[in-house]
C-alpha positions as MATLAB code, in Angstrom:
seq = 'XXXXXXXXXXXXXXXXXXXXXXXXXXXXXXXXXXXXXXXXXXXXXXXXXXXXXXXXXXXXXXXXXXXXXXXXXXXXXXXXXXXXXXXXXXXXXXXXXXXXXXXXXXXXXXXXXXXXXXXXXXXXXXXXXXXXXXXXXXXXXXXXXXXXXXXXXXXXXXXXXXXXXXXXXXXXXXXXXXXXXXXXXXXXXXXXXXXXXXXXXXXXXXXXXXXXXXXXXXXXXXXXXXXXXXXXXXXXXXXXXXXXXXXXXXXXXXXXXXXXXXXXXXXXXXXXXXXXXXXXXXXXXXXXXXXXXXXXXXXXXXXXXXXXXXXXXXXXXXXXXXXXXXXXXXXXXXXXXXXXXXXXXXXXXXXXXXXXXXXXXXXXXXXXXXXXXXXXXXXXXXXXXXXXXXXXXXXXXXXXXXXXXXXXXXXXXXXXXXXXXXXXXXXXXXXXXXXXXXXXXXXXXXXXXXXXXXXXXXXXXXXXXXXXXXXXXXXXXXXXXXXXXXXXXXXXXXXXXX';
ca = [
      39.816   31.117   -3.668;
      41.053   34.724   -3.395;
      44.603   33.610   -4.206;
      43.588   31.610   -7.303;
      43.358   33.334  -10.704;
      39.757   33.205  -11.998;
      40.877   31.410  -15.193;
      42.204   28.475  -13.155;
      40.188   25.226  -13.565;
      40.197   24.852   -9.765;
      38.535   28.250   -9.312;
      34.992   27.188  -10.309;
      35.298   23.926   -8.337;
      36.297   25.785   -5.186;
      33.654   28.476   -5.692;
      30.969   25.802   -6.126;
      32.182   24.073   -2.952;
      32.112   27.279   -0.860;
      28.660   28.284   -2.167;
      27.286   24.813   -1.336;
      28.787   25.012    2.151;
      27.267   28.458    2.777;
      23.870   27.533    1.307;
      23.339   24.842    3.953;
      21.075   25.938    6.845;
      23.729   25.668    9.601;
      22.056   26.330   12.967;
      18.675   27.385   11.491;
      15.683   25.689   13.124;
      11.930   26.179   12.748;
       9.858   26.310   15.961;
       7.747   23.167   16.391;
       4.008   23.341   16.975;
       3.514   22.228   20.606;
      -0.305   22.160   20.534;
      -1.210   18.464   20.261;
      -4.927   19.182   19.813;
      -4.288   21.612   16.941;
      -1.883   19.158   15.292;
      -4.535   16.410   15.417;
      -7.121   18.820   13.967;
      -4.825   19.599   11.008;
      -4.288   15.877   10.329;
      -8.040   15.153   10.568;
      -8.869   18.068    8.300;
      -6.581   16.827    5.513;
      -7.300   13.076    5.746;
     -10.209   10.815    6.640;
      -9.357    7.634    8.567;
      -5.671    6.643    9.034;
      -6.116    6.835   12.828;
      -3.077    4.661   13.568;
      -0.796    7.016   11.626;
      -2.271   10.135   13.263;
      -1.943    8.637   16.759;
       1.721    7.810   16.069;
       2.465   11.391   14.958;
       0.764   12.884   18.034;
       2.813   10.478   20.210;
       5.972   11.715   18.438;
       4.977   15.313   19.221;
       4.398   14.505   22.897;
       7.796   12.771   23.213;
       9.520   15.695   21.443;
       8.007   18.103   23.976;
       9.102   16.022   26.975;
      12.636   15.263   25.739;
      13.326   18.399   23.703;
      14.607   16.323   20.764;
      13.230   14.167   17.994;
      12.605   10.493   18.745;
      15.225    8.280   17.130;
      12.944    5.974   15.167;
      12.566    6.493   11.415;
       8.966    5.974   10.246;
       8.124    3.969    7.120;
       4.586    4.022    5.691;
       3.842    0.850    3.718;
       0.663    0.417    1.683;
      -0.892    0.068   -1.790;
      -0.752    2.959   -4.293;
      -3.256    5.766   -3.775;
      -3.964    5.352   -0.035;
      -2.365    8.717    0.812;
       1.178    7.894    2.012;
       2.843   10.940    0.432;
       0.016   13.371    1.189;
      -0.143   12.366    4.886;
       3.585   13.226    5.165;
       2.845   16.729    3.803;
       0.117   17.032    6.445;
       2.564   15.891    9.146;
       4.962   18.711    8.149;
       2.047   21.165    8.292;
       0.911   19.838   11.708;
       4.450   20.052   13.130;
       4.988   23.504   11.577;
       8.150   22.215    9.848;
       9.523   22.674    6.327;
       8.908   19.788    3.931;
      11.284   18.215    1.404;
      10.802   15.137   -0.770;
      13.390   12.845   -2.321;
      12.133   10.090   -4.614;
      14.626    7.217   -4.740;
      12.737    4.953   -7.179;
      15.265    3.637   -9.714;
      18.306    5.249   -7.995;
      21.202    2.817   -8.440;
      24.324    4.919   -7.912;
      25.742    5.217   -4.387;
      27.092    8.729   -5.140;
      23.485    9.924   -5.680;
      23.083    9.619   -1.901;
      26.599   10.478   -0.678;
      27.857   12.798   -3.429;
      31.081   12.758   -5.488;
      34.506   13.747   -4.223;
      35.129   17.320   -5.314;
      38.313   16.365   -7.191;
      36.146   14.827   -9.963;
      34.961   16.860  -12.950;
      31.298   17.824  -12.505;
      31.339   16.831   -8.814;
      28.207   17.702   -6.861;
      26.770   16.947   -3.415;
      24.474   13.968   -2.843;
      20.710   14.321   -2.827;
      20.521   14.303    0.974;
      22.677   17.454    1.246;
      21.010   19.021   -1.823;
      17.571   18.585   -0.244;
      18.805   20.000    3.074;
      19.802   23.129    1.135;
      16.244   23.309   -0.245;
      14.756   22.719    3.234;
      16.359   25.912    4.614;
      16.273   24.482    8.160;
      18.072   21.776   10.142;
      14.823   20.116   11.273;
      12.565   19.571    8.242;
      10.216   16.651    7.572;
      12.225   14.704    4.971;
      10.242   12.272    2.790;
      12.171    9.420    1.138;
       9.634    8.197   -1.414;
       9.462    4.718   -3.016;
      12.274    3.288   -0.869;
      11.361   -0.258   -1.981;
      12.174    0.575   -5.631;
      15.869    1.369   -5.224;
      18.244   -0.612   -7.403;
      21.970   -1.412   -7.296;
      24.655   -2.024   -9.919;
      28.446   -1.975  -10.380;
      28.585    1.694   -9.263;
      27.585    0.810   -5.716;
      24.587    0.021   -3.560;
      22.555    3.140   -2.642;
      20.500    1.219   -0.061;
      23.685    0.637    1.938;
      24.537    4.353    1.666;
      21.136    5.156    3.163;
      21.939    3.060    6.257;
      24.088    5.854    7.683;
      21.421    8.483    6.925;
      18.623    6.514    8.625;
      20.572    5.306   11.658;
      19.953    7.670   14.644;
      23.296    6.616   16.135;
      25.270    7.590   13.006;
      23.456   10.479   11.331;
      24.645   13.122   13.830;
      27.898   13.247   11.820;
      26.792   12.404    8.275;
      29.719   12.923    5.894;
      28.959   13.726    2.276;
      31.872   12.973   -0.090;
      31.570   16.434   -1.656;
      31.366   18.407    1.611;
      33.901   16.382    3.607;
      32.660   18.003    6.823;
      30.225   16.375    9.279;
      26.601   17.463    8.929;
      24.029   16.842   11.684;
      20.876   15.051   10.451;
      19.681   14.025   13.929;
      16.950   16.700   14.059;
      15.453   15.724   10.697;
      12.200   13.747   10.839;
      12.820   11.115    8.152;
       9.721    9.358    6.807;
       9.973    6.687    4.102;
       7.179    5.269    1.941;
       6.965    1.897    0.172;
       4.401   -0.237   -1.624;
       5.855   -3.630   -0.741;
       7.654   -4.394    2.511;
       9.315   -7.511    1.016;
      11.328   -5.361   -1.413;
      13.002   -3.270    1.327;
      16.472   -4.685    2.197;
      16.544   -6.198    5.706;
      19.324   -3.935    7.172;
      17.376   -0.851    6.036;
      14.078   -2.220    7.339;
      15.729   -2.853   10.722;
      16.298    0.899   11.151;
      12.673    1.840   10.460;
       9.382    1.543   12.298;
       6.839    0.209    9.801;
       3.281    1.580    9.866;
       0.946   -0.208    7.454;
      -1.728    1.759    5.612;
      -4.303   -0.744    4.427;
      -6.871   -0.239    1.696;
     -10.009    1.819    2.286;
     -13.465    0.326    2.823;
     -16.451    1.567    0.781;
     -17.723    3.809    3.590;
     -14.224    5.329    4.026;
     -14.006    5.951    0.269;
     -17.466    7.562    0.355;
     -16.462   10.052    3.081;
     -13.112   10.769    1.350;
     -14.937   11.403   -1.945;
     -17.517   13.687   -0.361;
     -15.194   15.667    1.922;
     -11.994   15.842   -0.133;
     -12.019   14.556   -3.722;
     -15.193   16.160   -5.106;
     -14.565   19.695   -3.692;
     -10.955   19.487   -4.961;
     -11.987   18.439   -8.493;
     -14.777   21.063   -8.675;
     -12.218   23.775   -7.873;
      -9.511   22.278  -10.114;
     -11.842   22.236  -13.129;
     -12.923   25.840  -12.730;
     -16.452   25.108  -11.544;
     -18.315   26.652   -8.632;
     -20.073   24.684   -5.895;
     -23.401   26.135   -7.063;
     -22.932   24.717  -10.591;
     -22.580   20.997   -9.750;
     -23.799   18.632   -7.025;
     -23.608   14.866   -6.614;
     -26.303   12.552   -5.250;
     -25.074   10.116   -2.581;
     -26.176    7.084   -4.615;
     -24.218    8.459   -7.624;
     -21.045    8.716   -5.512;
     -21.621    5.162   -4.251;
     -22.128    3.865   -7.787;
     -18.835    5.435   -8.960;
     -17.027    3.714   -6.052;
     -18.616    0.288   -6.541;
     -19.146    0.068  -10.299;
     -16.432    2.203  -11.918;
     -13.366    1.664   -9.708;
     -11.604   -1.322   -8.180;
      -8.566   -0.279   -6.150;
      -7.134   -0.113   -2.645;
      -6.674    3.673   -2.652;
      -8.645    6.531   -4.174;
      -6.465    7.657   -7.088;
      -8.664    6.148   -9.804;
     -11.784    7.349   -7.989;
     -10.424   10.903   -8.168;
      -9.936   10.486  -11.948;
     -13.586    9.461  -12.395;
     -14.828   12.589  -10.589;
     -12.394   14.684  -12.672;
     -13.946   13.204  -15.853;
     -17.469   14.134  -14.683;
     -16.358   17.677  -13.770;
     -14.715   18.189  -17.181;
     -17.868   17.106  -19.011;
     -19.972   19.420  -16.829;
     -17.497   22.246  -17.612;
     -18.282   21.786  -21.336;
     -22.028   21.998  -20.570;
     -21.505   25.172  -18.501;
     -19.589   26.883  -21.330;
     -22.234   25.939  -23.941;
     -25.189   26.940  -21.738;
     -26.266   30.607  -21.912;
     -27.493   30.291  -18.288;
     -24.111   30.061  -16.503;
     -25.713   29.727  -13.053;
     -27.659   26.541  -13.798;
     -26.874   23.729  -11.325;
     -26.099   20.290  -12.787;
     -27.204   17.531  -10.445;
     -25.378   14.246  -11.024;
     -27.604   11.223  -10.341;
     -26.856    7.517  -10.653;
     -28.717    7.437  -14.001;
     -26.421   10.174  -15.407;
     -23.234    8.162  -14.870;
     -23.615    6.220  -18.120;
     -23.630    9.521  -20.039;
     -20.533   10.827  -18.227;
     -18.442    7.682  -17.613;
     -19.805    5.130  -20.080;
     -20.991    1.657  -19.076;
     -19.746   -0.157  -15.940;
     -16.032   -0.844  -16.023;
     -15.817   -3.327  -13.140;
     -16.986   -6.929  -13.222;
     -17.663   -7.657   -9.558;
     -16.716  -10.921   -7.906;
     -19.862  -12.844   -7.024;
     -20.405  -16.007   -5.027;
     -21.079  -19.221   -6.933;
     -24.762  -19.867   -7.591;
     -24.711  -23.550   -6.534;
     -22.691  -25.869   -4.310;
     -20.391  -27.886   -6.598;
     -17.924  -30.747   -6.378;
     -14.247  -29.740   -6.609;
     -14.780  -25.952   -6.644;
     -13.809  -23.744   -3.680;
     -13.821  -19.948   -3.251;
     -10.347  -18.854   -2.163;
      -9.300  -15.305   -1.279;
      -6.515  -13.324   -2.945;
      -4.638  -10.137   -2.113;
      -3.016   -7.696   -4.514;
      -1.979   -4.036   -4.544;
      -5.483   -3.084   -5.738;
      -7.161   -4.864   -2.807;
      -8.673   -8.274   -2.219;
     -10.514  -10.632   -4.548;
     -12.493  -13.887   -4.522;
     -10.702  -16.582   -6.494;
     -12.307  -19.820   -7.696;
     -10.070  -22.863   -7.266;
     -11.127  -25.830   -9.408;
      -9.934  -29.419   -9.054;
     -10.698  -32.360  -11.293;
      -9.657  -36.009  -11.005;
      -8.752  -37.811  -14.214;
      -7.460  -41.295  -14.934;
      -3.702  -41.287  -14.526;
      -0.748  -42.394  -12.419;
      -0.723  -40.208   -9.308;
       0.548  -36.918  -10.804;
      -0.590  -33.405   -9.906;
      -1.208  -30.991  -12.808;
      -1.191  -27.259  -12.098;
      -2.579  -24.645  -14.503;
      -3.659  -21.001  -14.245;
      -0.210  -19.332  -14.211;
       0.628  -20.231  -10.623;
       3.861  -18.972   -9.037;
       6.378  -21.135   -7.137;
       4.721  -20.615   -3.726;
       1.258  -21.663   -4.944;
       2.684  -24.706   -6.730;
       4.283  -25.811   -3.473;
       0.995  -25.118   -1.641;
      -0.847  -27.415   -4.068;
       1.648  -30.249   -3.519;
       1.476  -29.810    0.276;
      -2.348  -29.760    0.085;
      -2.410  -33.054   -1.852;
      -0.073  -34.630    0.713;
      -2.314  -33.397    3.580;
      -5.431  -34.928    1.970;
      -3.629  -38.239    1.308;
      -2.596  -38.289    4.989;
      -6.272  -38.123    6.030;
      -7.482  -40.642    3.408;
      -8.151  -43.605    5.723;
      -9.790  -41.342    8.332;
     -12.316  -40.134    5.728;
     -12.939  -43.595    4.203;
     -10.979  -42.896    1.024;
      -8.935  -45.682   -0.575;
      -5.230  -44.637   -0.272;
      -4.452  -46.729   -3.382;
      -6.864  -44.600   -5.404;
      -4.324  -41.763   -5.580;
      -1.978  -43.991   -7.639;
      -4.643  -44.473  -10.320;
      -5.710  -40.853  -10.847;
      -4.136  -37.522  -11.744;
      -5.234  -34.430   -9.805;
      -5.682  -31.333  -12.003;
      -5.686  -28.036  -10.060;
      -6.765  -24.985  -12.070;
      -7.189  -21.358  -11.005;
      -9.120  -19.405  -13.692;
      -7.825  -16.194  -15.345;
      -4.669  -17.769  -16.757;
      -3.403  -14.374  -17.991;
      -3.024  -13.155  -14.394;
       0.028  -14.365  -12.449;
      -1.025  -15.739   -9.064;
       1.287  -16.393   -6.144;
       1.394  -16.180   -2.358;
       1.126  -18.300    0.773;
      -2.619  -18.344    1.425;
      -4.302  -20.822   -0.935;
      -3.254  -24.113    0.700;
      -6.428  -24.835    2.693;
      -8.678  -23.956   -0.288;
      -6.728  -26.258   -2.638;
      -6.822  -29.093   -0.052;
     -10.612  -28.694    0.333;
     -11.100  -28.704   -3.453;
      -8.917  -31.856   -3.800;
     -10.882  -33.657   -1.048;
     -14.182  -32.622   -2.640;
     -13.081  -33.888   -6.079;
     -11.842  -37.306   -4.875;
     -14.772  -37.901   -2.477;
     -17.508  -36.558   -4.788;
     -18.890  -34.320   -1.989;
     -19.998  -30.732   -2.641;
     -18.491  -27.567   -1.143;
     -20.688  -24.833    0.360;
     -21.050  -22.029   -2.219;
     -21.725  -19.408    0.495;
     -18.257  -19.906    1.972;
     -14.750  -18.625    1.246;
     -11.487  -19.504    2.943;
      -7.894  -18.390    3.320;
      -4.880  -19.961    5.014;
      -1.712  -21.834    4.127;
      -1.481  -25.559    4.900;
       1.284  -27.935    5.974;
       1.611  -31.565    4.884;
       0.390  -32.518    8.393;
      -2.833  -30.587    7.733;
      -2.176  -27.577    9.993;
      -3.563  -24.211    8.825;
      -1.083  -21.317    9.055;
      -1.573  -17.537    9.417;
      -1.768  -15.216    6.400;
      -1.506  -11.482    5.629;
      -3.795   -8.969    3.914;
      -6.787  -10.068    6.013;
      -8.716   -6.793    5.787;
      -8.603   -6.755    1.974;
      -9.549  -10.435    1.695;
     -12.535  -10.185    4.054;
     -13.688   -7.003    2.339;
     -13.686   -8.961   -0.953;
     -16.069  -11.476    0.696;
     -18.473   -8.670    1.664;
     -18.378   -7.266   -1.888;
     -19.117  -10.688   -3.369;
     -22.050  -11.351   -1.020;
     -20.342  -14.275    0.770;
     -21.353  -14.406    4.444;
     -19.205  -17.231    5.880;
     -15.415  -17.229    5.836;
     -12.784  -19.574    7.295;
      -9.758  -17.775    8.780;
      -6.628  -19.310   10.411;
      -6.928  -19.266   14.218;
      -3.477  -17.576   14.368;
      -5.076  -14.484   12.742;
      -7.699  -14.106   15.490;
      -6.032  -11.000   16.979;
      -6.079   -9.231   13.570;
      -9.901   -9.325   13.465;
     -10.125   -6.811   16.358;
      -8.548   -4.099   14.158;
     -11.055   -4.534   11.317;
     -13.887   -2.015   10.756;
     -17.419   -3.023   11.777;
     -18.477   -2.644    8.145;
     -16.609   -5.926    7.515;
     -17.084   -7.916   10.731;
     -20.843   -7.204   11.063;
     -21.528   -8.738    7.646;
     -19.480  -11.917    8.049;
     -19.671  -15.119   10.054;
     -15.940  -15.631   10.726;
     -14.965  -19.192   11.698;
     -11.446  -19.831   13.054;
      -9.722  -23.059   11.967;
      -6.515  -24.762   13.101;
      -6.344  -27.798   10.841;
      -7.748  -29.434    7.717;
     -10.294  -31.522    9.668;
     -12.008  -28.331   10.926;
     -11.888  -26.830    7.419;
     -13.589  -29.887    5.864;
     -16.193  -30.007    8.649;
     -17.218  -26.379    7.865;
     -16.863  -26.475    4.069;
     -18.253  -29.869    2.961;
     -22.070  -29.923    2.992;
     -22.858  -33.526    1.928;
];
């Protein structure tokens, strides 16, 4: 650089390269917090619940103390929006006493975004990994890779493949950025990734990460989060004092149950922000600035308008051909009515209600399973050649898909062809095979919580999911009679009441 004239085009390129090289925190480390009890206190102070995540972080701390180095596994927090994935990572950095950097990779589709450009190109710059290490100012930060399931790829390369080297403990000790062209040690960085949907993470990348699932919050968890975290935060954010506003417990509960329907607490926070803003207007217009505004359940209509959520409710009467199934989405669980009608026809199956490929296959497998049991249940096998089976799932505007509706569709088909009613105080989940076996499903906590919300007390769950019930909160299990089923015969025995 000293030998080059400053007007040379290579001068600025070389200067940029040297400055980047010197800006990196070579050999600079922060001292980790070794007090496990204090670390747990910091995590508990910032977040309610999430015990599995907190335990895992404390375990990491213990291993780091015994071995003197970071454990090789990369953590990946998977869960619906608003459950606190990003904020828990900030708390982890605080608990470990490490610097925190965040890289959002949603929509990144260029491989050079991760690995940088070769410095011979015009406008060359380092990749975002090296750039963020410059911002971290230490060799051992907590590095958050946000929205890892939303990466894309195109003709310029596959950034998910470029991340493989970064997230592999065996390879990242000598990470080579195309711009730097010297090895950089990432082995002391605590990488944590977040994602909404585990299915969208490429398999080779998923193989390098330890997945920790953050499920949706129950009503009691939301209540404690609202009271301890959200409301104090919104009061301060909107310029109010604690003496100027207070919330009744039944008002908080009503906001949770009647104005929000979500897995996390993001929308709940918005509702409290709305109330605080409206109270701020009252405070400004009131000559008595010290007056305390008490928010009761009756006041919510004035502040938030009428109820925004239409709650799922159990069917009023036992009917023929109607079964309550259970659904799972990113906003939590729901109770789904599955309706079946038999009409004169030639043995076809009609499917309506905007069903995806998986549910269409479930319906066909369910029909085959019922036809296989026809003689056992005194149904005429020839009857199926003279009728068409119409399966409909209401709310046609909403796309529905997933492997958990098979047993409910089979029950509804049997009910329709036999003329026998289905218990209205019962919901069920589970995929079915053409031999009538009931298979395990996912999202059990959200689905069972939907039953509690709807007032349904009996639920049929695949026997393969029995171990998952132990992890559920008592708020769910104490209010439900959970019956485990292995096959369609057991399902019909529990569901059919005639």
